[in-house]
Coordinates of C-alpha atoms in Angstrom, one line a residue:
M1 CA -30.4 -20.4 6.5
N2 CA -28.2 -17.7 7.9
N3 CA -26.4 -17.6 4.7
K4 CA -29.5 -17.1 2.7
K5 CA -31.0 -14.4 5.3
G6 CA -27.5 -12.7 5.3
S7 CA -27.5 -12.6 1.3
I8 CA -31.0 -11.0 1.1
I9 CA -30.4 -8.4 3.9
T10 CA -27.2 -7.3 2.3
L11 CA -28.7 -7.2 -1.1
A12 CA -31.6 -5.0 0.5
A13 CA -29.0 -2.6 2.0
G14 CA -27.3 -2.1 -1.3
I15 CA -30.5 -1.4 -3.1
M16 CA -31.7 1.1 -0.4
W17 CA -28.2 2.8 -0.6
G18 CA -29.0 3.2 -4.4
F19 CA -32.3 4.5 -3.8
S20 CA -31.0 6.8 -1.3
G21 CA -28.9 8.5 -3.8
C22 CA -31.8 8.9 -6.3
C23 CA -33.7 10.8 -3.3
G24 CA -30.9 13.1 -3.2
Q25 CA -31.1 13.8 -6.9
Y26 CA -34.8 14.0 -6.8
I27 CA -34.3 16.7 -4.1
F28 CA -31.7 18.7 -6.3
D29 CA -33.7 18.4 -9.5
N30 CA -37.0 19.6 -8.1
F31 CA -36.2 21.9 -5.0
N32 CA -32.9 23.5 -5.5
A33 CA -31.5 22.5 -2.4
D34 CA -27.9 23.1 -1.3
P35 CA -25.7 20.1 -0.8
V36 CA -23.9 21.7 2.2
Y37 CA -27.2 22.2 4.1
L38 CA -28.6 18.9 3.0
S39 CA -25.5 16.9 4.1
S40 CA -25.5 18.7 7.3
Y41 CA -29.1 18.2 8.4
R42 CA -28.8 14.4 7.2
M43 CA -25.8 13.9 9.4
V44 CA -27.5 15.5 12.5
F45 CA -30.7 13.4 12.1
A46 CA -28.8 10.3 11.3
G47 CA -26.3 10.8 14.1
I48 CA -29.1 11.4 16.6
I49 CA -31.1 8.1 15.6
L50 CA -27.8 6.0 15.5
I51 CA -26.7 7.3 19.0
I52 CA -30.1 6.3 20.4
I53 CA -29.7 2.9 18.9
G54 CA -26.2 2.6 20.4
I55 CA -27.3 3.7 23.7
V56 CA -30.1 1.2 23.6
K57 CA -27.9 -1.6 22.5
S58 CA -24.4 -1.1 24.1
P59 CA -24.4 1.9 26.5
D60 CA -20.9 1.0 27.8
R61 CA -19.4 1.2 24.4
M62 CA -21.0 4.6 24.0
T63 CA -19.2 6.1 26.9
A64 CA -16.0 4.1 26.8
I65 CA -14.7 5.9 23.6
W66 CA -14.6 9.2 25.6
H67 CA -12.4 7.7 28.1
D68 CA -9.5 7.2 25.5
K69 CA -8.0 10.5 24.4
K70 CA -6.2 9.1 21.2
A71 CA -9.6 7.5 20.2
V72 CA -11.3 10.6 20.8
L73 CA -9.0 12.5 18.4
R74 CA -9.2 9.9 15.8
L75 CA -13.0 10.0 16.3
F76 CA -12.9 13.9 15.5
I77 CA -10.7 13.3 12.3
Y78 CA -12.9 10.6 11.1
A79 CA -16.0 12.9 11.5
W80 CA -14.6 15.7 9.7
L81 CA -12.3 14.1 7.1
G82 CA -14.2 11.0 6.8
V83 CA -18.1 11.4 7.3
T84 CA -18.5 15.0 6.5
F85 CA -16.2 14.9 3.7
N86 CA -17.8 11.7 2.2
M87 CA -21.4 12.9 2.7
Y88 CA -20.8 16.5 1.2
T89 CA -18.7 15.4 -1.8
Y90 CA -21.1 12.6 -2.8
L91 CA -24.2 14.9 -2.7
C92 CA -22.2 17.4 -4.7
A93 CA -21.6 14.7 -7.2
I94 CA -25.1 13.7 -7.6
A95 CA -26.2 17.4 -8.1
H96 CA -23.7 17.9 -10.7
S97 CA -24.2 14.6 -12.6
N98 CA -26.9 12.3 -11.5
S99 CA -27.2 9.5 -8.7
G100 CA -26.3 6.8 -11.0
T101 CA -23.0 8.2 -12.3
A102 CA -22.4 9.6 -8.8
T103 CA -22.4 6.3 -7.3
I104 CA -20.5 4.4 -10.2
L105 CA -17.6 7.0 -9.5
L106 CA -17.7 6.5 -6.1
Y107 CA -16.5 3.0 -6.5
I108 CA -13.2 4.0 -7.5
G109 CA -12.8 4.6 -3.4
P110 CA -11.7 0.9 -3.1
V111 CA -9.3 1.1 -5.6
L112 CA -7.5 4.1 -4.0
V113 CA -7.5 2.3 -0.7
M114 CA -5.7 -0.6 -2.4
I115 CA -3.2 1.9 -3.9
F116 CA -2.8 3.3 -0.5
S117 CA -2.3 0.1 1.1
C118 CA 0.4 -0.8 -1.5
F119 CA 2.3 2.4 -1.0
T120 CA 2.3 2.1 2.9
A121 CA 3.6 -1.3 2.5
R122 CA 6.0 -0.4 -0.1
K123 CA 5.1 -3.0 -2.7
L124 CA 3.9 -3.0 -6.1
P125 CA 0.3 -3.9 -6.9
S126 CA -0.3 -7.4 -7.8
R127 CA -1.7 -8.4 -11.2
K128 CA -5.2 -8.3 -10.1
E129 CA -4.8 -4.7 -8.3
F130 CA -3.0 -3.5 -11.5
V131 CA -5.9 -4.7 -13.7
A132 CA -8.3 -3.0 -11.2
I133 CA -6.5 0.5 -11.4
I134 CA -6.4 0.3 -15.4
M135 CA -10.3 -0.7 -15.3
A136 CA -11.2 2.1 -12.9
V137 CA -9.1 4.6 -15.1
L138 CA -10.7 3.2 -18.3
G139 CA -14.3 3.3 -16.7
T140 CA -13.9 6.9 -15.6
F141 CA -12.7 7.9 -19.0
I142 CA -15.5 6.3 -20.9
L143 CA -18.0 8.0 -18.3
A144 CA -16.6 11.3 -18.8
T145 CA -16.1 11.5 -22.7
H146 CA -17.6 8.5 -23.9
G147 CA -14.7 7.6 -25.8
D148 CA -14.0 10.9 -27.6
I149 CA -11.0 12.7 -25.9
H150 CA -12.3 16.0 -27.5
T151 CA -15.6 16.1 -25.9
M152 CA -16.8 16.1 -22.2
V153 CA -20.1 14.2 -21.6
L154 CA -19.9 14.5 -18.1
T155 CA -19.5 17.9 -16.9
P156 CA -16.1 19.1 -15.3
L157 CA -17.8 19.6 -12.0
G158 CA -19.7 16.3 -12.1
L159 CA -16.3 14.5 -12.9
M160 CA -14.5 16.4 -10.0
W161 CA -17.0 15.8 -7.3
G162 CA -17.3 12.4 -8.4
L163 CA -13.5 11.6 -8.1
L164 CA -13.5 13.5 -4.7
S165 CA -16.3 11.4 -3.5
A166 CA -14.3 8.2 -4.2
F167 CA -11.2 10.0 -2.5
A168 CA -13.4 10.8 0.4
L169 CA -14.9 7.2 0.5
A170 CA -11.2 6.2 0.9
C171 CA -10.7 8.5 3.7
Y172 CA -13.8 7.1 5.2
T173 CA -12.7 3.5 5.0
L174 CA -8.9 4.3 6.2
I175 CA -9.2 6.9 9.1
P176 CA -11.3 4.9 11.7
G177 CA -8.6 2.3 12.0
D178 CA -9.5 -0.3 14.9
L179 CA -12.1 2.1 16.3
P180 CA -15.2 0.1 14.9
D181 CA -13.6 -3.2 16.4
R182 CA -13.1 -1.4 19.8
F183 CA -16.2 0.4 20.3
G184 CA -18.6 -0.7 17.8
A185 CA -19.4 0.4 14.4
V186 CA -22.6 2.1 15.6
T187 CA -20.8 4.1 18.2
V188 CA -18.1 5.5 15.7
T189 CA -20.5 6.1 12.9
G190 CA -23.1 7.6 15.2
Y191 CA -20.7 10.1 16.9
G192 CA -19.0 10.7 13.6
M193 CA -22.1 11.7 12.1
I194 CA -23.3 13.8 14.9
I195 CA -19.8 15.7 15.3
G196 CA -19.7 16.3 11.6
G197 CA -23.3 17.3 11.3
I198 CA -23.2 19.8 14.2
S199 CA -19.8 21.1 12.8
T200 CA -21.3 21.7 9.3
F201 CA -24.6 23.2 10.6
I202 CA -23.0 25.6 12.8
G203 CA -20.0 26.6 10.4
T204 CA -22.5 27.2 7.3
R205 CA -25.0 28.8 9.7
A206 CA -27.5 26.1 8.2
W207 CA -30.4 27.5 10.3
N208 CA -30.4 30.6 7.8
A209 CA -30.9 28.1 4.7
P210 CA -34.5 28.8 3.0
M211 CA -36.8 25.9 4.4
I212 CA -38.6 23.7 2.0
H213 CA -42.0 22.7 3.3
D214 CA -43.0 20.5 0.3
P215 CA -44.2 17.1 1.6
K216 CA -42.5 15.4 -1.1
C217 CA -39.1 17.2 -0.6
I218 CA -39.7 16.2 3.3
A219 CA -40.4 12.5 2.4
A220 CA -37.4 12.1 0.3
F221 CA -35.2 13.6 2.8
A222 CA -36.8 11.4 5.5
A223 CA -36.0 8.4 3.1
M224 CA -32.2 9.6 2.9
V225 CA -32.0 9.6 6.5
I226 CA -34.0 6.7 7.5
I227 CA -33.7 4.2 4.6
G228 CA -30.7 5.4 3.0
T229 CA -28.6 5.8 6.4
V230 CA -29.9 4.4 9.5
L231 CA -31.8 1.2 8.0
T232 CA -29.0 0.4 5.4
F233 CA -26.3 0.7 7.8
T234 CA -27.9 -1.4 10.4
L235 CA -28.9 -4.3 7.7
Y236 CA -25.4 -4.1 6.3
L237 CA -23.7 -4.7 9.9
L238 CA -26.3 -7.6 10.3
G239 CA -25.3 -9.0 6.7
I240 CA -21.7 -8.9 7.8
K241 CA -22.4 -10.8 10.7
L242 CA -24.4 -13.5 9.0
I243 CA -22.3 -14.0 5.9
G244 CA -18.8 -12.3 6.4
P245 CA -17.2 -9.0 5.3
V246 CA -16.1 -10.4 1.8
K247 CA -19.6 -11.8 0.5
A248 CA -21.4 -8.8 2.2
S249 CA -19.1 -6.4 0.4
M250 CA -19.7 -8.1 -3.1
L251 CA -23.5 -8.0 -2.6
A252 CA -23.6 -4.5 -1.4
S253 CA -22.0 -3.3 -4.5
V254 CA -25.4 -4.0 -6.2
E255 CA -25.8 -0.1 -4.8
P256 CA -24.8 1.4 -8.4
V257 CA -26.8 -1.1 -10.3
S258 CA -29.9 -0.1 -8.1
A259 CA -29.1 3.7 -8.4
T260 CA -29.0 3.5 -11.9
V261 CA -32.1 1.4 -12.6
I262 CA -34.0 3.6 -9.9
M263 CA -32.8 6.6 -11.7
V264 CA -33.9 5.6 -15.1
V265 CA -37.2 4.2 -14.1
W266 CA -38.3 7.0 -11.6
L267 CA -36.3 10.1 -12.5
K268 CA -36.6 9.3 -16.3
E269 CA -32.6 10.0 -16.7
S270 CA -31.2 8.9 -20.0
F271 CA -28.4 6.3 -19.6
Q272 CA -26.7 5.4 -22.8
F273 CA -24.6 2.0 -23.8
L274 CA -21.3 3.8 -23.4
D275 CA -22.4 4.8 -19.8
F276 CA -23.2 1.2 -19.2
V277 CA -19.8 0.3 -20.5
G278 CA -17.9 2.8 -18.2
F279 CA -20.2 1.6 -15.4
M280 CA -19.1 -2.0 -15.9
C281 CA -15.4 -1.4 -16.0
I282 CA -15.5 0.5 -12.7
F283 CA -17.8 -2.2 -11.4
V284 CA -15.6 -5.1 -12.1
T285 CA -13.0 -3.6 -9.9
V286 CA -15.0 -4.1 -7.0
F287 CA -14.9 -7.9 -7.7
L288 CA -11.4 -7.9 -8.6
L289 CA -10.3 -6.6 -5.2
T290 CA -13.0 -8.4 -3.2
K291 CA -11.8 -11.7 -4.8
K292 CA -8.4 -10.9 -3.6
E293 CA -9.3 -10.4 -0.1
E294 CA -11.3 -13.5 -0.3
A295 CA -8.1 -15.6 -1.3
A296 CA -6.1 -14.0 1.3
E297 CA -8.3 -15.2 4.2

């Protein structure tokens, strides 16, 4: 029963993450929003909600982290180079391409984590890891050029921000270290978002940004915060608890599928066969790397 419930919950989280990316694209396409301001407001609101949840569920953990100077330093680095960098680059990738392509490129991140792990361990990639690297590079090439080296289908800015978002995801994954295990994922993520959000808000003077009062824009933004950040995060953590991290990460990788389907159906974006081929090349890397993790357990 727990296995079935956990699988459904984790799949729902992945689908909601994909929907959140499409909400971002809807805002960029229709209201000319700036990714800097959008990401700062998103982090502030999501951070406040997660901190409230953390205080209600485990107040001791929410205060304990501030008594460890090394943990606080790592938390601030995570907030700036993990959360903020990840949020901003992903939204920029959506703004300069589309939600489906941006989400697919984001999934190169696990490959970068693997390469970093091999480098720090001073070992060569295994056969599966090497194939994952080749597939990620091939998928990116197909998405960007549709197989023609003389033509760029994906804009240079779209490709740049997509690859930066993958690197940012790797930073988001690696920088926290053991903080989530020691203080709880809600604590670390909530504080990371509020620190990153307030820093960006003040640094960019986001209060001077032109406010968009259209109800559709507000609804899409609320969906990004509540559905695409708070609810998905909570569901994913529950899924990990019920079915374990390996299976949860595999099921959550439905995110680029849901982002692409929602993008085509709701936002009427075109998605060609070669885009699908590039998508599958990158998507298969998730399964290769997850299978390796599963075998190691």
